[in-house]
Amino acid sequence: QMITFHGFGQDQRSLCALEAAFPDTRFLHLDLFFHGDSYLARKHRPLTADIWKSMFSELLTKENIDHFHLAGFSFGCRLAICCSSIFCENIDGILLIAPEGSRVNFWYQLSVKLFRRIFRYTVTRPAWFFHFLKAIRRTHLASENLTALATWQMNSVARRYRLYQTWTSYHRLLPDINQWVQIMNTHHIPVIIFTGNRDFLTPTKGIKDICKKITLASCHQLDSDHRSLIRMSVHFLQTKQRLDHFSNEWYKIVLFR
């Protein structure tokens, strides 16, 4: 059994590609809140570890799931990391693709911790934000790719609303990475991480540093940008190449049995 969490702006179909790499595995693809048909009631906002634990426990009971693997892409890796910390007794392995949850990026801190009210205002009046992005681009404080992505995410009311609701609803569900590493080592949980050498959203160096601290971990940098990394990761898995820290037998029987 593998439970997947897609990235921001996607839906549960986005990680269906993993099924080609694991044809004998039963998948449960979940929508993030405010994505697909998923919605989070106001009484549960913002999400806390206790609320998330209660919700996910209900899901496991409903689906009759005991032990399982987790997979996440980008923002979805934050949920995979949180789940593996809370349900460590039930986790058999974790697959993280471009893990956003391994670090707190500048844009998240800017939107949630410093200017939450301004961000809410921007949902309906975004003109100032686009002027701000132009100034950022001119002064080279952020890459053109990053500012282009920010422009696309903010250029419609629906996308601005989803961005605001998602980031502010999840802002308390931020994993303690040092604690997570300790839990992975204590419970001997295997972790496979994929990064892209052209992925400007999730810098590889910091992720590799984290990976080195996990006893049963393997980090692979692929020739890919952020958008293509799911496809490239599936291709890598399908080729059945030997992983750095796992023999083929361990990879097939233990990590994704």
Short mmCIF file of C-alpha atoms in Angstrom, two decimals:
data_model
loop_
_atom_site.label_atom_id
_atom_site.label_comp_id
_atom_site.label_asym_id
_atom_site.label_seq_id
_atom_site.Cartn_x
_atom_site.Cartn_y
_atom_site.Cartn_z
CA GLN A 1 0.00 0.00 0.00
CA MET A 2 1.31 3.45 -0.92
CA ILE A 3 -0.33 6.75 0.04
CA THR A 4 0.64 9.75 -2.07
CA PHE A 5 0.54 13.54 -1.62
CA HIS A 6 0.81 15.71 -4.74
CA GLY A 7 2.33 19.16 -5.01
CA PHE A 8 0.78 22.62 -4.87
CA GLY A 9 -1.48 23.38 -7.84
CA GLN A 10 -1.85 19.69 -8.76
CA ASP A 11 -4.41 17.06 -7.81
CA GLN A 12 -4.47 13.38 -6.86
CA ARG A 13 -3.91 12.32 -10.49
CA SER A 14 -0.46 13.90 -10.55
CA LEU A 15 1.29 10.99 -8.83
CA CYS A 16 -0.61 8.25 -10.66
CA ALA A 17 2.51 7.93 -12.79
CA LEU A 18 4.16 6.11 -9.87
CA GLU A 19 1.86 3.16 -10.47
CA ALA A 20 3.91 2.26 -13.55
CA ALA A 21 7.00 1.86 -11.36
CA PHE A 22 5.18 -0.27 -8.75
CA PRO A 23 2.60 -2.36 -10.66
CA ASP A 24 1.99 -4.74 -7.73
CA THR A 25 1.33 -1.95 -5.22
CA ARG A 26 -2.09 -0.68 -4.20
CA PHE A 27 -2.19 3.13 -4.30
CA LEU A 28 -4.27 5.68 -2.43
CA HIS A 29 -3.84 9.11 -4.07
CA LEU A 30 -5.03 12.00 -1.91
CA ASP A 31 -5.98 15.57 -2.81
CA LEU A 32 -4.42 18.34 -0.74
CA PHE A 33 -6.99 20.61 0.88
CA PHE A 34 -8.26 23.25 -1.57
CA HIS A 35 -7.14 21.07 -4.48
CA GLY A 36 -9.33 18.80 -6.58
CA ASP A 37 -12.53 18.15 -4.64
CA SER A 38 -10.91 18.54 -1.21
CA TYR A 39 -11.93 21.25 1.26
CA LEU A 40 -10.97 22.04 4.85
CA ALA A 41 -13.67 23.27 7.23
CA ARG A 42 -12.94 26.54 8.99
CA LYS A 43 -13.03 24.88 12.42
CA HIS A 44 -9.96 22.84 11.41
CA ARG A 45 -7.93 25.83 10.18
CA PRO A 46 -5.06 26.19 10.55
CA LEU A 47 -4.11 22.53 10.63
CA THR A 48 -2.14 21.38 13.67
CA ALA A 49 -0.32 18.10 14.23
CA ASP A 50 -3.15 16.89 16.49
CA ILE A 51 -5.87 17.73 13.94
CA TRP A 52 -3.88 16.12 11.15
CA LYS A 53 -3.24 13.00 13.25
CA SER A 54 -6.95 12.65 13.98
CA MET A 55 -7.94 13.11 10.31
CA PHE A 56 -5.32 10.71 8.99
CA SER A 57 -6.15 8.09 11.62
CA GLU A 58 -9.78 8.18 10.47
CA LEU A 59 -8.64 7.72 6.89
CA LEU A 60 -6.48 4.70 7.78
CA THR A 61 -9.36 3.13 9.67
CA LYS A 62 -11.82 3.78 6.84
CA GLU A 63 -9.46 2.29 4.23
CA ASN A 64 -8.46 -0.59 6.53
CA ILE A 65 -4.77 0.32 6.24
CA ASP A 66 -2.22 -0.78 8.82
CA HIS A 67 1.28 -0.62 7.33
CA PHE A 68 1.99 1.52 4.31
CA HIS A 69 4.52 3.52 2.29
CA LEU A 70 4.36 7.26 1.68
CA ALA A 71 5.21 9.25 -1.42
CA GLY A 72 5.17 13.00 -1.90
CA PHE A 73 6.05 15.61 -4.47
CA SER A 74 7.18 19.15 -3.59
CA PHE A 75 4.67 20.65 -1.10
CA GLY A 76 3.18 17.17 -0.62
CA CYS A 77 6.49 16.02 0.87
CA ARG A 78 5.72 18.19 3.88
CA LEU A 79 2.67 16.02 4.60
CA ALA A 80 4.60 12.82 3.93
CA ILE A 81 7.29 13.91 6.39
CA CYS A 82 4.71 14.90 9.03
CA CYS A 83 2.86 11.60 8.57
CA SER A 84 6.03 9.54 8.87
CA SER A 85 6.88 11.32 12.12
CA ILE A 86 3.43 10.79 13.64
CA PHE A 87 2.75 7.27 12.30
CA CYS A 88 6.33 5.97 12.38
CA GLU A 89 5.20 2.59 13.75
CA ASN A 90 3.14 2.03 10.59
CA ILE A 91 5.56 3.28 7.92
CA ASP A 92 7.52 0.82 5.76
CA GLY A 93 9.28 3.35 3.51
CA ILE A 94 9.15 6.88 2.11
CA LEU A 95 9.65 8.27 -1.39
CA LEU A 96 10.20 12.04 -1.59
CA ILE A 97 10.42 13.89 -4.92
CA ALA A 98 11.66 17.50 -4.72
CA PRO A 99 10.90 17.71 -0.98
CA GLU A 100 9.70 21.21 -0.16
CA GLY A 101 9.05 20.29 3.49
CA SER A 102 12.77 19.90 4.23
CA ARG A 103 13.26 23.65 4.50
CA VAL A 104 11.29 26.81 5.23
CA ASN A 105 11.63 28.94 2.13
CA PHE A 106 11.71 32.72 2.06
CA TRP A 107 8.41 33.08 0.19
CA TYR A 108 6.55 31.00 2.73
CA GLN A 109 7.85 33.07 5.64
CA LEU A 110 7.06 36.28 3.75
CA SER A 111 3.45 35.35 3.00
CA VAL A 112 2.50 33.66 6.27
CA LYS A 113 4.53 35.01 9.14
CA LEU A 114 5.14 38.61 8.13
CA PHE A 115 2.47 39.79 5.70
CA ARG A 116 -0.53 37.51 6.15
CA ARG A 117 -3.01 40.40 6.14
CA ILE A 118 -1.34 41.95 3.11
CA PHE A 119 -1.47 38.58 1.37
CA ARG A 120 -5.21 38.39 2.06
CA TYR A 121 -5.60 41.90 0.62
CA THR A 122 -3.61 40.85 -2.45
CA VAL A 123 -6.09 38.09 -3.31
CA THR A 124 -8.53 40.77 -4.54
CA ARG A 125 -6.08 43.61 -5.26
CA PRO A 126 -2.89 42.11 -6.73
CA ALA A 127 -1.57 45.10 -8.70
CA TRP A 128 0.96 46.14 -6.05
CA PHE A 129 2.32 42.59 -5.93
CA PHE A 130 3.08 42.52 -9.65
CA HIS A 131 4.93 45.85 -9.32
CA PHE A 132 6.85 44.32 -6.41
CA LEU A 133 7.81 41.31 -8.54
CA LYS A 134 9.09 43.59 -11.31
CA ALA A 135 11.30 45.38 -8.77
CA ILE A 136 12.56 42.03 -7.44
CA ARG A 137 13.38 40.93 -10.99
CA ARG A 138 15.23 44.17 -11.80
CA THR A 139 17.36 43.97 -8.65
CA HIS A 140 18.06 40.25 -9.13
CA LEU A 141 16.91 39.38 -5.60
CA ALA A 142 15.16 36.33 -7.03
CA SER A 143 15.64 34.31 -10.19
CA GLU A 144 13.56 34.94 -13.30
CA ASN A 145 12.16 31.42 -13.00
CA LEU A 146 10.97 32.06 -9.46
CA THR A 147 9.37 35.41 -10.27
CA ALA A 148 7.74 33.91 -13.38
CA LEU A 149 6.25 31.14 -11.22
CA ALA A 150 5.01 33.68 -8.66
CA THR A 151 3.42 35.73 -11.44
CA TRP A 152 1.61 32.67 -12.83
CA GLN A 153 0.37 31.62 -9.37
CA MET A 154 -1.05 35.10 -8.72
CA ASN A 155 -2.52 36.05 -12.11
CA SER A 156 -6.07 34.81 -11.46
CA VAL A 157 -8.45 35.18 -8.51
CA ALA A 158 -8.93 31.40 -8.24
CA ARG A 159 -5.20 30.70 -8.07
CA ARG A 160 -4.61 33.53 -5.58
CA TYR A 161 -7.41 32.21 -3.37
CA ARG A 162 -6.03 28.67 -3.49
CA LEU A 163 -2.53 29.91 -2.70
CA TYR A 164 -3.75 31.93 0.28
CA GLN A 165 -5.99 29.18 1.68
CA THR A 166 -3.36 26.46 1.22
CA TRP A 167 -0.38 28.26 2.68
CA THR A 168 -2.21 29.78 5.65
CA SER A 169 -4.07 26.54 6.44
CA TYR A 170 -0.89 24.45 6.48
CA HIS A 171 1.49 26.94 8.09
CA ARG A 172 1.47 25.23 11.50
CA LEU A 173 2.03 21.81 9.98
CA LEU A 174 5.73 22.38 9.52
CA PRO A 175 7.93 19.35 10.31
CA ASP A 176 10.90 19.48 12.66
CA ILE A 177 13.50 18.00 10.31
CA ASN A 178 16.05 17.14 13.00
CA GLN A 179 13.37 15.27 14.95
CA TRP A 180 12.20 13.55 11.76
CA VAL A 181 15.73 12.36 10.99
CA GLN A 182 16.00 10.93 14.48
CA ILE A 183 12.67 9.11 14.11
CA MET A 184 13.69 7.64 10.75
CA ASN A 185 16.91 6.32 12.29
CA THR A 186 15.26 5.02 15.45
CA HIS A 187 12.62 3.07 13.51
CA HIS A 188 14.95 2.11 10.63
CA ILE A 189 12.62 3.57 8.00
CA PRO A 190 14.11 3.64 4.48
CA VAL A 191 13.92 6.94 2.62
CA ILE A 192 14.49 7.56 -1.09
CA ILE A 193 14.81 11.17 -2.27
CA PHE A 194 14.86 12.52 -5.82
CA THR A 195 16.04 16.02 -6.71
CA GLY A 196 16.59 17.80 -10.03
CA ASN A 197 19.77 19.56 -11.09
CA ARG A 198 17.65 22.25 -12.79
CA ASP A 199 15.05 22.56 -10.03
CA PHE A 200 15.24 26.14 -8.72
CA LEU A 201 12.53 25.55 -6.09
CA THR A 202 14.23 22.85 -4.04
CA PRO A 203 18.02 23.30 -3.91
CA THR A 204 19.76 19.94 -3.84
CA LYS A 205 22.58 20.76 -1.41
CA GLY A 206 20.43 21.20 1.69
CA ILE A 207 18.49 18.04 0.88
CA LYS A 208 21.67 16.02 0.43
CA ASP A 209 22.93 17.25 3.81
CA ILE A 210 19.75 15.96 5.44
CA CYS A 211 19.95 12.68 3.56
CA LYS A 212 23.46 12.03 4.89
CA LYS A 213 22.08 12.05 8.45
CA ILE A 214 19.57 9.26 7.75
CA THR A 215 21.00 5.75 8.09
CA LEU A 216 18.74 4.11 5.49
CA ALA A 217 18.54 6.87 2.92
CA SER A 218 19.39 7.30 -0.74
CA CYS A 219 19.39 10.65 -2.54
CA HIS A 220 19.46 10.86 -6.33
CA GLN A 221 19.96 13.99 -8.39
CA LEU A 222 18.40 13.62 -11.82
CA ASP A 223 18.79 15.73 -14.95
CA SER A 224 15.45 17.47 -14.55
CA ASP A 225 13.62 20.67 -13.68
CA HIS A 226 10.89 20.82 -11.04
CA ARG A 227 8.00 20.19 -13.39
CA SER A 228 9.50 17.07 -14.99
CA LEU A 229 10.88 15.45 -11.86
CA ILE A 230 7.95 13.08 -11.25
CA ARG A 231 8.28 11.66 -14.76
CA MET A 232 12.06 11.39 -14.49
CA SER A 233 11.83 9.71 -11.08
CA VAL A 234 9.42 7.12 -12.43
CA HIS A 235 11.76 6.46 -15.35
CA PHE A 236 14.66 5.99 -12.92
CA LEU A 237 12.64 3.55 -10.81
CA GLN A 238 11.47 1.63 -13.86
CA THR A 239 15.02 1.04 -15.03
CA LYS A 240 15.63 -0.84 -11.75
CA GLN A 241 19.04 0.70 -11.31
CA ARG A 242 20.87 -0.18 -8.11
CA LEU A 243 20.25 2.41 -5.40
CA ASP A 244 23.22 3.81 -3.50
CA HIS A 245 22.40 2.24 -0.14
CA PHE A 246 20.10 -0.60 -1.14
CA SER A 247 20.74 -3.84 -2.96
CA ASN A 248 18.15 -4.73 -5.59
CA GLU A 249 16.73 -7.35 -3.23
CA TRP A 250 16.29 -4.80 -0.42
CA TYR A 251 14.78 -2.31 -2.84
CA LYS A 252 12.18 -4.72 -4.20
CA ILE A 253 11.32 -6.72 -1.09
CA VAL A 254 11.74 -4.38 1.86
CA LEU A 255 11.29 -0.80 0.72
CA PHE A 256 8.27 -1.26 -1.53
CA ARG A 257 7.04 -4.74 -0.70
#
